[in-house]
Amino acid sequence: MQQSIMQNKAVIAVVDDDESLRTALEGLLRATGYLPRTYDGARVFLDSDGPTLADCLISDIQMPGMCGIEFYKELRARGVNTPVIFITAYPGERPRTTADMPGVIACLPKPFEAEQLLDCIESALRLSL
């Protein structure tokens, strides 16, 4: 399954205000066969073509301007049902974020293992196929 998803060149959007994390995830995603698109905030993503292009979305929870939870709600209000993987430096947020939020695949605490994130992406892409 992983091979066929990678051959489809899935677009993975990364929304995080931390430039070093965006750069690292972009490299990881590109190296594993995905097409990464990075955004430094939720509003930047929403104002771009990202919502129509992304097959999976990786979003930080704590961001200036619009937090990840508000971002998720705005996406759903616009009819965007892209699977979401939240990442957070605050592990205590996990139960609050994943309960009653369809399409949220996981909430990974930073730092996380690359393989763990890639497994979550594969799960997300299986849902969106």
mmCIF file of N, CA and C in Angstrom:
data_model
loop_
_atom_site.group_PDB
_atom_site.id
_atom_site.type_symbol
_atom_site.label_atom_id
_atom_site.label_comp_id
_atom_site.label_asym_id
_atom_site.label_seq_id
_atom_site.Cartn_x
_atom_site.Cartn_y
_atom_site.Cartn_z
ATOM 1 N N MET A 1 0.822 -1.199 0.000
ATOM 2 C CA MET A 1 0.000 0.000 0.000
ATOM 3 C C MET A 1 0.861 1.255 0.000
ATOM 4 N N GLN A 2 1.912 1.262 0.802
ATOM 5 C CA GLN A 2 2.754 2.442 0.891
ATOM 6 C C GLN A 2 3.333 2.800 -0.467
ATOM 7 N N GLN A 3 3.764 1.819 -1.221
ATOM 8 C CA GLN A 3 4.360 2.086 -2.527
ATOM 9 C C GLN A 3 3.363 2.767 -3.454
ATOM 10 N N SER A 4 2.113 2.293 -3.485
ATOM 11 C CA SER A 4 1.134 2.887 -4.391
ATOM 12 C C SER A 4 0.785 4.305 -3.980
ATOM 13 N N ILE A 5 0.710 4.566 -2.685
ATOM 14 C CA ILE A 5 0.427 5.922 -2.231
ATOM 15 C C ILE A 5 1.578 6.842 -2.607
ATOM 16 N N MET A 6 2.805 6.398 -2.399
ATOM 17 C CA MET A 6 3.956 7.226 -2.733
ATOM 18 C C MET A 6 4.013 7.491 -4.231
ATOM 19 N N GLN A 7 3.655 6.515 -5.039
ATOM 20 C CA GLN A 7 3.685 6.705 -6.485
ATOM 21 C C GLN A 7 2.633 7.713 -6.934
ATOM 22 N N ASN A 8 1.599 7.902 -6.141
ATOM 23 C CA ASN A 8 0.576 8.890 -6.462
ATOM 24 C C ASN A 8 1.050 10.313 -6.187
ATOM 25 N N LYS A 9 2.213 10.458 -5.587
ATOM 26 C CA LYS A 9 2.766 11.772 -5.263
ATOM 27 C C LYS A 9 1.783 12.610 -4.449
ATOM 28 N N ALA A 10 1.369 12.085 -3.330
ATOM 29 C CA ALA A 10 0.433 12.786 -2.462
ATOM 30 C C ALA A 10 1.035 14.103 -1.984
ATOM 31 N N VAL A 11 0.188 15.127 -1.943
ATOM 32 C CA VAL A 11 0.596 16.445 -1.454
ATOM 33 C C VAL A 11 0.347 16.486 0.048
ATOM 34 N N ILE A 12 1.414 16.740 0.798
ATOM 35 C CA ILE A 12 1.325 16.833 2.251
ATOM 36 C C ILE A 12 1.605 18.279 2.641
ATOM 37 N N ALA A 13 0.629 18.930 3.254
ATOM 38 C CA ALA A 13 0.789 20.315 3.696
ATOM 39 C C ALA A 13 1.278 20.331 5.137
ATOM 40 N N VAL A 14 2.273 21.170 5.404
ATOM 41 C CA VAL A 14 2.812 21.342 6.748
ATOM 42 C C VAL A 14 2.546 22.786 7.157
ATOM 43 N N VAL A 15 1.780 22.967 8.234
ATOM 44 C CA VAL A 15 1.453 24.301 8.729
ATOM 45 C C VAL A 15 2.031 24.431 10.129
ATOM 46 N N ASP A 16 3.070 25.248 10.249
ATOM 47 C CA ASP A 16 3.749 25.430 11.533
ATOM 48 C C ASP A 16 4.505 26.743 11.487
ATOM 49 N N ASP A 17 4.496 27.476 12.588
ATOM 50 C CA ASP A 17 5.206 28.751 12.626
ATOM 51 C C ASP A 17 6.707 28.578 12.849
ATOM 52 N N ASP A 18 7.158 27.373 13.137
ATOM 53 C CA ASP A 18 8.576 27.086 13.370
ATOM 54 C C ASP A 18 9.254 26.735 12.038
ATOM 55 N N GLU A 19 10.066 27.657 11.540
ATOM 56 C CA GLU A 19 10.703 27.466 10.235
ATOM 57 C C GLU A 19 11.602 26.236 10.199
ATOM 58 N N SER A 20 12.346 25.981 11.280
ATOM 59 C CA SER A 20 13.254 24.830 11.276
ATOM 60 C C SER A 20 12.473 23.515 11.190
ATOM 61 N N LEU A 21 11.330 23.448 11.845
ATOM 62 C CA LEU A 21 10.511 22.237 11.766
ATOM 63 C C LEU A 21 9.918 22.082 10.366
ATOM 64 N N ARG A 22 9.437 23.176 9.789
ATOM 65 C CA ARG A 22 8.904 23.108 8.421
ATOM 66 C C ARG A 22 9.965 22.602 7.452
ATOM 67 N N THR A 23 11.182 23.121 7.591
ATOM 68 C CA THR A 23 12.276 22.716 6.704
ATOM 69 C C THR A 23 12.610 21.239 6.886
ATOM 70 N N ALA A 24 12.681 20.796 8.139
ATOM 71 C CA ALA A 24 12.998 19.389 8.417
ATOM 72 C C ALA A 24 11.915 18.461 7.865
ATOM 73 N N LEU A 25 10.655 18.819 8.084
ATOM 74 C CA LEU A 25 9.569 17.976 7.580
ATOM 75 C C LEU A 25 9.509 17.994 6.059
ATOM 76 N N GLU A 26 9.796 19.126 5.460
ATOM 77 C CA GLU A 26 9.824 19.194 4.003
ATOM 78 C C GLU A 26 10.860 18.222 3.441
ATOM 79 N N GLY A 27 12.050 18.180 4.051
ATOM 80 C CA GLY A 27 13.096 17.261 3.610
ATOM 81 C C GLY A 27 12.702 15.807 3.785
ATOM 82 N N LEU A 28 12.128 15.487 4.936
ATOM 83 C CA LEU A 28 11.684 14.118 5.208
ATOM 84 C C LEU A 28 10.615 13.685 4.208
ATOM 85 N N LEU A 29 9.640 14.527 3.999
ATOM 86 C CA LEU A 29 8.536 14.177 3.098
ATOM 87 C C LEU A 29 9.013 14.014 1.663
ATOM 88 N N ARG A 30 9.873 14.906 1.227
ATOM 89 C CA ARG A 30 10.405 14.825 -0.140
ATOM 90 C C ARG A 30 11.225 13.538 -0.312
ATOM 91 N N ALA A 31 12.043 13.214 0.704
ATOM 92 C CA ALA A 31 12.898 12.022 0.641
ATOM 93 C C ALA A 31 12.086 10.727 0.608
ATOM 94 N N THR A 32 10.870 10.766 1.130
ATOM 95 C CA THR A 32 10.037 9.560 1.147
ATOM 96 C C THR A 32 9.009 9.539 0.014
ATOM 97 N N GLY A 33 9.136 10.459 -0.927
ATOM 98 C CA GLY A 33 8.317 10.402 -2.134
ATOM 99 C C GLY A 33 7.072 11.261 -2.155
ATOM 100 N N TYR A 34 6.868 12.065 -1.127
ATOM 101 C CA TYR A 34 5.699 12.937 -1.098
ATOM 102 C C TYR A 34 6.028 14.297 -1.707
ATOM 103 N N LEU A 35 4.983 15.071 -1.969
ATOM 104 C CA LEU A 35 5.135 16.443 -2.444
ATOM 105 C C LEU A 35 4.760 17.379 -1.298
ATOM 106 N N PRO A 36 5.757 17.860 -0.549
ATOM 107 C CA PRO A 36 5.449 18.729 0.589
ATOM 108 C C PRO A 36 5.167 20.167 0.156
ATOM 109 N N ARG A 37 4.248 20.802 0.868
ATOM 110 C CA ARG A 37 3.980 22.231 0.719
ATOM 111 C C ARG A 37 3.976 22.786 2.132
ATOM 112 N N THR A 38 4.747 23.829 2.381
ATOM 113 C CA THR A 38 4.845 24.363 3.733
ATOM 114 C C THR A 38 4.224 25.755 3.822
ATOM 115 N N TYR A 39 3.677 26.038 5.000
ATOM 116 C CA TYR A 39 2.998 27.304 5.278
ATOM 117 C C TYR A 39 3.358 27.719 6.703
ATOM 118 N N ASP A 40 3.613 29.018 6.901
ATOM 119 C CA ASP A 40 4.041 29.458 8.229
ATOM 120 C C ASP A 40 2.882 29.830 9.155
ATOM 121 N N GLY A 41 1.676 29.570 8.739
ATOM 122 C CA GLY A 41 0.532 29.818 9.602
ATOM 123 C C GLY A 41 -0.761 29.364 8.957
ATOM 124 N N ALA A 42 -1.784 29.245 9.783
ATOM 125 C CA ALA A 42 -3.083 28.772 9.310
ATOM 126 C C ALA A 42 -3.689 29.717 8.280
ATOM 127 N N ARG A 43 -3.615 31.013 8.536
ATOM 128 C CA ARG A 43 -4.210 31.985 7.615
ATOM 129 C C ARG A 43 -3.536 31.923 6.246
ATOM 130 N N VAL A 44 -2.210 31.763 6.232
ATOM 131 C CA VAL A 44 -1.478 31.665 4.964
ATOM 132 C C VAL A 44 -1.985 30.457 4.172
ATOM 133 N N PHE A 45 -2.167 29.335 4.858
ATOM 134 C CA PHE A 45 -2.687 28.131 4.200
ATOM 135 C C PHE A 45 -4.098 28.371 3.662
ATOM 136 N N LEU A 46 -4.965 28.931 4.495
ATOM 137 C CA LEU A 46 -6.356 29.149 4.101
ATOM 138 C C LEU A 46 -6.484 30.100 2.917
ATOM 139 N N ASP A 47 -5.576 31.069 2.831
ATOM 140 C CA ASP A 47 -5.614 32.059 1.750
ATOM 141 C C ASP A 47 -4.909 31.589 0.481
ATOM 142 N N SER A 48 -4.395 30.368 0.499
ATOM 143 C CA SER A 48 -3.668 29.823 -0.654
ATOM 144 C C SER A 48 -4.525 28.760 -1.349
ATOM 145 N N ASP A 49 -3.903 28.066 -2.295
ATOM 146 C CA ASP A 49 -4.591 26.940 -2.930
ATOM 147 C C ASP A 49 -4.401 25.645 -2.132
ATOM 148 N N GLY A 50 -3.770 25.740 -0.968
ATOM 149 C CA GLY A 50 -3.516 24.575 -0.126
ATOM 150 C C GLY A 50 -4.733 23.733 0.196
ATOM 151 N N PRO A 51 -5.862 24.353 0.581
ATOM 152 C CA PRO A 51 -7.031 23.537 0.921
ATOM 153 C C PRO A 51 -7.526 22.649 -0.223
ATOM 154 N N THR A 52 -7.316 23.058 -1.457
ATOM 155 C CA THR A 52 -7.770 22.237 -2.582
ATOM 156 C C THR A 52 -6.717 21.234 -3.032
ATOM 157 N N LEU A 53 -5.454 21.459 -2.650
ATOM 158 C CA LEU A 53 -4.369 20.594 -3.107
ATOM 159 C C LEU A 53 -3.972 19.494 -2.130
ATOM 160 N N ALA A 54 -4.057 19.775 -0.834
ATOM 161 C CA ALA A 54 -3.495 18.870 0.171
ATOM 162 C C ALA A 54 -4.280 17.567 0.287
ATOM 163 N N ASP A 55 -3.539 16.461 0.303
ATOM 164 C CA ASP A 55 -4.117 15.141 0.552
ATOM 165 C C ASP A 55 -4.067 14.795 2.033
ATOM 166 N N CYS A 56 -3.178 15.469 2.755
ATOM 167 C CA CYS A 56 -3.015 15.285 4.194
ATOM 168 C C CYS A 56 -2.433 16.578 4.738
ATOM 169 N N LEU A 57 -2.802 16.925 5.954
ATOM 170 C CA LEU A 57 -2.365 18.167 6.573
ATOM 171 C C LEU A 57 -1.706 17.865 7.912
ATOM 172 N N ILE A 58 -0.502 18.390 8.092
ATOM 173 C CA ILE A 58 0.197 18.306 9.373
ATOM 174 C C ILE A 58 0.189 19.711 9.946
ATOM 175 N N SER A 59 -0.376 19.881 11.135
ATOM 176 C CA SER A 59 -0.508 21.219 11.712
ATOM 177 C C SER A 59 -0.084 21.248 13.169
ATOM 178 N N ASP A 60 0.663 22.294 13.509
ATOM 179 C CA ASP A 60 0.958 22.566 14.907
ATOM 180 C C ASP A 60 -0.344 23.000 15.577
ATOM 181 N N ILE A 61 -0.426 22.821 16.879
ATOM 182 C CA ILE A 61 -1.610 23.283 17.605
ATOM 183 C C ILE A 61 -1.417 24.718 18.075
ATOM 184 N N GLN A 62 -0.260 25.006 18.673
ATOM 185 C CA GLN A 62 0.003 26.345 19.197
ATOM 186 C C GLN A 62 0.700 27.193 18.147
ATOM 187 N N MET A 63 -0.065 28.082 17.505
ATOM 188 C CA MET A 63 0.501 28.999 16.515
ATOM 189 C C MET A 63 -0.089 30.379 16.764
ATOM 190 N N PRO A 64 0.671 31.420 16.457
ATOM 191 C CA PRO A 64 0.112 32.769 16.595
ATOM 192 C C PRO A 64 -0.986 33.009 15.557
ATOM 193 N N GLY A 65 -1.922 33.851 15.909
ATOM 194 C CA GLY A 65 -2.985 34.209 14.973
ATOM 195 C C GLY A 65 -4.174 33.279 15.039
ATOM 196 N N MET A 66 -3.984 32.045 14.640
ATOM 197 C CA MET A 66 -5.056 31.052 14.662
ATOM 198 C C MET A 66 -4.454 29.730 15.113
ATOM 199 N N CYS A 67 -4.937 29.215 16.234
ATOM 200 C CA CYS A 67 -4.395 27.948 16.737
ATOM 201 C C CYS A 67 -4.886 26.792 15.869
ATOM 202 N N GLY A 68 -4.278 25.646 16.055
ATOM 203 C CA GLY A 68 -4.610 24.478 15.251
ATOM 204 C C GLY A 68 -6.057 24.034 15.367
ATOM 205 N N ILE A 69 -6.642 24.182 16.554
ATOM 206 C CA ILE A 69 -8.036 23.777 16.754
ATOM 207 C C ILE A 69 -8.967 24.700 15.974
ATOM 208 N N GLU A 70 -8.724 26.015 16.057
ATOM 209 C CA GLU A 70 -9.522 26.973 15.277
ATOM 210 C C GLU A 70 -9.333 26.722 13.782
ATOM 211 N N PHE A 71 -8.111 26.415 13.394
ATOM 212 C CA PHE A 71 -7.776 26.115 12.004
ATOM 213 C C PHE A 71 -8.589 24.913 11.515
ATOM 214 N N TYR A 72 -8.602 23.850 12.303
ATOM 215 C CA TYR A 72 -9.380 22.651 11.972
ATOM 216 C C TYR A 72 -10.855 23.009 11.779
ATOM 217 N N LYS A 73 -11.403 23.777 12.722
ATOM 218 C CA LYS A 73 -12.821 24.156 12.646
ATOM 219 C C LYS A 73 -13.105 25.004 11.411
ATOM 220 N N GLU A 74 -12.197 25.900 11.067
ATOM 221 C CA GLU A 74 -12.368 26.730 9.874
ATOM 222 C C GLU A 74 -12.332 25.876 8.605
ATOM 223 N N LEU A 75 -11.423 24.922 8.558
ATOM 224 C CA LEU A 75 -11.371 24.015 7.404
ATOM 225 C C LEU A 75 -12.694 23.276 7.235
ATOM 226 N N ARG A 76 -13.205 22.720 8.329
ATOM 227 C CA ARG A 76 -14.456 21.961 8.257
ATOM 228 C C ARG A 76 -15.621 22.875 7.878
ATOM 229 N N ALA A 77 -15.633 24.109 8.385
ATOM 230 C CA ALA A 77 -16.692 25.064 8.036
ATOM 231 C C ALA A 77 -16.679 25.382 6.544
ATOM 232 N N ARG A 78 -15.505 25.317 5.932
ATOM 233 C CA ARG A 78 -15.372 25.563 4.493
ATOM 234 C C ARG A 78 -15.602 24.298 3.661
ATOM 235 N N GLY A 79 -15.900 23.203 4.332
ATOM 236 C CA GLY A 79 -16.142 21.952 3.619
ATOM 237 C C GLY A 79 -14.880 21.194 3.244
ATOM 238 N N VAL A 80 -13.755 21.570 3.841
ATOM 239 C CA VAL A 80 -12.482 20.891 3.577
ATOM 240 C C VAL A 80 -12.342 19.758 4.593
ATOM 241 N N ASN A 81 -12.320 18.528 4.113
ATOM 242 C CA ASN A 81 -12.269 17.360 4.995
ATOM 243 C C ASN A 81 -10.950 16.605 4.908
ATOM 244 N N THR A 82 -9.894 17.305 4.586
ATOM 245 C CA THR A 82 -8.561 16.714 4.504
ATOM 246 C C THR A 82 -8.179 16.121 5.858
ATOM 247 N N PRO A 83 -7.645 14.898 5.894
ATOM 248 C CA PRO A 83 -7.187 14.321 7.159
ATOM 249 C C PRO A 83 -6.089 15.191 7.782
ATOM 250 N N VAL A 84 -6.130 15.298 9.117
ATOM 251 C CA VAL A 84 -5.219 16.171 9.852
ATOM 252 C C VAL A 84 -4.404 15.364 10.854
ATOM 253 N N ILE A 85 -3.116 15.681 10.910
ATOM 254 C CA ILE A 85 -2.231 15.167 11.955
ATOM 255 C C ILE A 85 -1.763 16.384 12.730
ATOM 256 N N PHE A 86 -2.130 16.457 14.002
ATOM 257 C CA PHE A 86 -1.667 17.556 14.840
ATOM 258 C C PHE A 86 -0.316 17.196 15.444
ATOM 259 N N ILE A 87 0.523 18.210 15.601
ATOM 260 C CA ILE A 87 1.776 18.060 16.341
ATOM 261 C C ILE A 87 1.782 19.145 17.412
ATOM 262 N N THR A 88 2.358 18.821 18.560
ATOM 263 C CA THR A 88 2.330 19.782 19.657
ATOM 264 C C THR A 88 3.512 19.608 20.595
ATOM 265 N N ALA A 89 3.956 20.718 21.123
ATOM 266 C CA ALA A 89 4.989 20.696 22.151
ATOM 267 C C ALA A 89 4.355 20.544 23.531
ATOM 268 N N TYR A 90 3.025 20.500 23.581
ATOM 269 C CA TYR A 90 2.282 20.412 24.835
ATOM 270 C C TYR A 90 1.463 19.129 24.853
ATOM 271 N N PRO A 91 2.066 18.010 25.295
ATOM 272 C CA PRO A 91 1.395 16.709 25.228
ATOM 273 C C PRO A 91 0.053 16.654 25.955
ATOM 274 N N GLY A 92 -0.168 17.503 26.942
ATOM 275 C CA GLY A 92 -1.436 17.511 27.674
ATOM 276 C C GLY A 92 -2.619 17.906 26.818
ATOM 277 N N GLU A 93 -2.377 18.448 25.641
ATOM 278 C CA GLU A 93 -3.456 18.875 24.756
ATOM 279 C C GLU A 93 -4.105 17.713 24.011
ATOM 280 N N ARG A 94 -3.464 16.586 23.993
ATOM 281 C CA ARG A 94 -3.922 15.477 23.143
ATOM 282 C C ARG A 94 -5.385 15.081 23.351
ATOM 283 N N PRO A 95 -5.835 14.791 24.572
ATOM 284 C CA PRO A 95 -7.224 14.356 24.719
ATOM 285 C C PRO A 95 -8.226 15.417 24.251
ATOM 286 N N ARG A 96 -7.916 16.660 24.494
ATOM 287 C CA ARG A 96 -8.800 17.760 24.120
ATOM 288 C C ARG A 96 -8.918 17.883 22.606
ATOM 289 N N THR A 97 -7.851 17.589 21.892
ATOM 290 C CA THR A 97 -7.861 17.830 20.454
ATOM 291 C C THR A 97 -8.456 16.697 19.642
ATOM 292 N N THR A 98 -8.311 15.482 20.080
ATOM 293 C CA THR A 98 -8.744 14.375 19.228
ATOM 294 C C THR A 98 -10.180 13.933 19.488
ATOM 295 N N ALA A 99 -10.733 14.287 20.618
ATOM 296 C CA ALA A 99 -12.106 13.885 20.920
ATOM 297 C C ALA A 99 -13.082 14.657 20.036
ATOM 298 N N ASP A 100 -14.007 13.935 19.437
ATOM 299 C CA ASP A 100 -15.065 14.543 18.612
ATOM 300 C C ASP A 100 -14.539 15.391 17.460
ATOM 301 N N MET A 101 -13.448 14.981 16.865
ATOM 302 C CA MET A 101 -12.888 15.709 15.729
ATOM 303 C C MET A 101 -12.645 14.729 14.587
ATOM 304 N N PRO A 102 -13.664 14.471 13.764
ATOM 305 C CA PRO A 102 -13.504 13.529 12.654
ATOM 306 C C PRO A 102 -12.384 13.957 11.714
ATOM 307 N N GLY A 103 -11.626 12.986 11.274
ATOM 308 C CA GLY A 103 -10.540 13.285 10.344
ATOM 309 C C GLY A 103 -9.216 13.598 11.003
ATOM 310 N N VAL A 104 -9.205 13.708 12.337
ATOM 311 C CA VAL A 104 -7.936 13.900 13.037
ATOM 312 C C VAL A 104 -7.337 12.517 13.252
ATOM 313 N N ILE A 105 -6.205 12.287 12.619
ATOM 314 C CA ILE A 105 -5.563 10.977 12.640
ATOM 315 C C ILE A 105 -4.799 10.750 13.932
ATOM 316 N N ALA A 106 -4.084 11.784 14.379
ATOM 317 C CA ALA A 106 -3.252 11.662 15.573
ATOM 318 C C ALA A 106 -2.890 13.047 16.077
ATOM 319 N N CYS A 107 -2.403 13.064 17.310
ATOM 320 C CA CYS A 107 -1.825 14.269 17.892
ATOM 321 C C CYS A 107 -0.475 13.843 18.461
ATOM 322 N N LEU A 108 0.586 14.146 17.726
ATOM 323 C CA LEU A 108 1.921 13.683 18.096
ATOM 324 C C LEU A 108 2.650 14.724 18.931
ATOM 325 N N PRO A 109 3.207 14.305 20.071
ATOM 326 C CA PRO A 109 4.000 15.240 20.870
ATOM 327 C C PRO A 109 5.372 15.450 20.240
ATOM 328 N N LYS A 110 5.833 16.690 20.259
ATOM 329 C CA LYS A 110 7.187 16.996 19.780
ATOM 330 C C LYS A 110 8.155 16.670 20.907
ATOM 331 N N PRO A 111 9.291 16.119 20.637
ATOM 332 C CA PRO A 111 9.730 15.603 19.344
ATOM 333 C C PRO A 111 9.086 14.242 19.083
ATOM 334 N N PHE A 112 8.923 13.911 17.823
ATOM 335 C CA PHE A 112 8.342 12.631 17.440
ATOM 336 C C PHE A 112 9.303 11.936 16.485
ATOM 337 N N GLU A 113 9.151 10.635 16.366
ATOM 338 C CA GLU A 113 9.984 9.852 15.458
ATOM 339 C C GLU A 113 9.458 9.996 14.031
ATOM 340 N N ALA A 114 10.364 10.067 13.085
ATOM 341 C CA ALA A 114 9.978 10.197 11.677
ATOM 342 C C ALA A 114 9.063 9.053 11.258
ATOM 343 N N GLU A 115 9.387 7.845 11.667
ATOM 344 C CA GLU A 115 8.589 6.679 11.280
ATOM 345 C C GLU A 115 7.166 6.776 11.823
ATOM 346 N N GLN A 116 7.036 7.319 13.020
ATOM 347 C CA GLN A 116 5.709 7.495 13.618
ATOM 348 C C GLN A 116 4.868 8.458 12.770
ATOM 349 N N LEU A 117 5.468 9.556 12.351
ATOM 350 C CA LEU A 117 4.759 10.514 11.506
ATOM 351 C C LEU A 117 4.405 9.892 10.158
ATOM 352 N N LEU A 118 5.344 9.186 9.558
ATOM 353 C CA LEU A 118 5.088 8.562 8.255
ATOM 354 C C LEU A 118 3.968 7.525 8.337
ATOM 355 N N ASP A 119 3.908 6.784 9.436
ATOM 356 C CA ASP A 119 2.808 5.829 9.630
ATOM 357 C C ASP A 119 1.466 6.558 9.703
ATOM 358 N N CYS A 120 1.443 7.695 10.395
ATOM 359 C CA CYS A 120 0.212 8.487 10.493
ATOM 360 C C CYS A 120 -0.199 9.025 9.124
ATOM 361 N N ILE A 121 0.777 9.453 8.333
ATOM 362 C CA ILE A 121 0.479 9.949 6.986
ATOM 363 C C ILE A 121 -0.130 8.836 6.147
ATOM 364 N N GLU A 122 0.441 7.641 6.223
ATOM 365 C CA GLU A 122 -0.108 6.508 5.475
ATOM 366 C C GLU A 122 -1.552 6.228 5.894
ATOM 367 N N SER A 123 -1.828 6.286 7.191
ATOM 368 C CA SER A 123 -3.202 6.084 7.675
ATOM 369 C C SER A 123 -4.129 7.158 7.126
ATOM 370 N N ALA A 124 -3.657 8.395 7.133
ATOM 371 C CA ALA A 124 -4.461 9.509 6.621
ATOM 372 C C ALA A 124 -4.756 9.334 5.140
ATOM 373 N N LEU A 125 -3.761 8.931 4.387
ATOM 374 C CA LEU A 125 -3.947 8.781 2.943
ATOM 375 C C LEU A 125 -4.872 7.618 2.608
ATOM 376 N N ARG A 126 -4.843 6.578 3.412
ATOM 377 C CA ARG A 126 -5.778 5.469 3.195
ATOM 378 C C ARG A 126 -7.221 5.950 3.379
ATOM 379 N N LEU A 127 -7.429 6.864 4.320
ATOM 380 C CA LEU A 127 -8.769 7.414 4.545
ATOM 381 C C LEU A 127 -9.226 8.289 3.387
ATOM 382 N N SER A 128 -8.284 8.987 2.781
ATOM 383 C CA SER A 128 -8.667 9.945 1.741
ATOM 384 C C SER A 128 -8.762 9.318 0.357
ATOM 385 N N LEU A 129 -8.370 8.049 0.214
ATOM 386 C CA LEU A 129 -8.456 7.392 -1.101
ATOM 387 C C LEU A 129 -9.867 6.958 -1.416
#
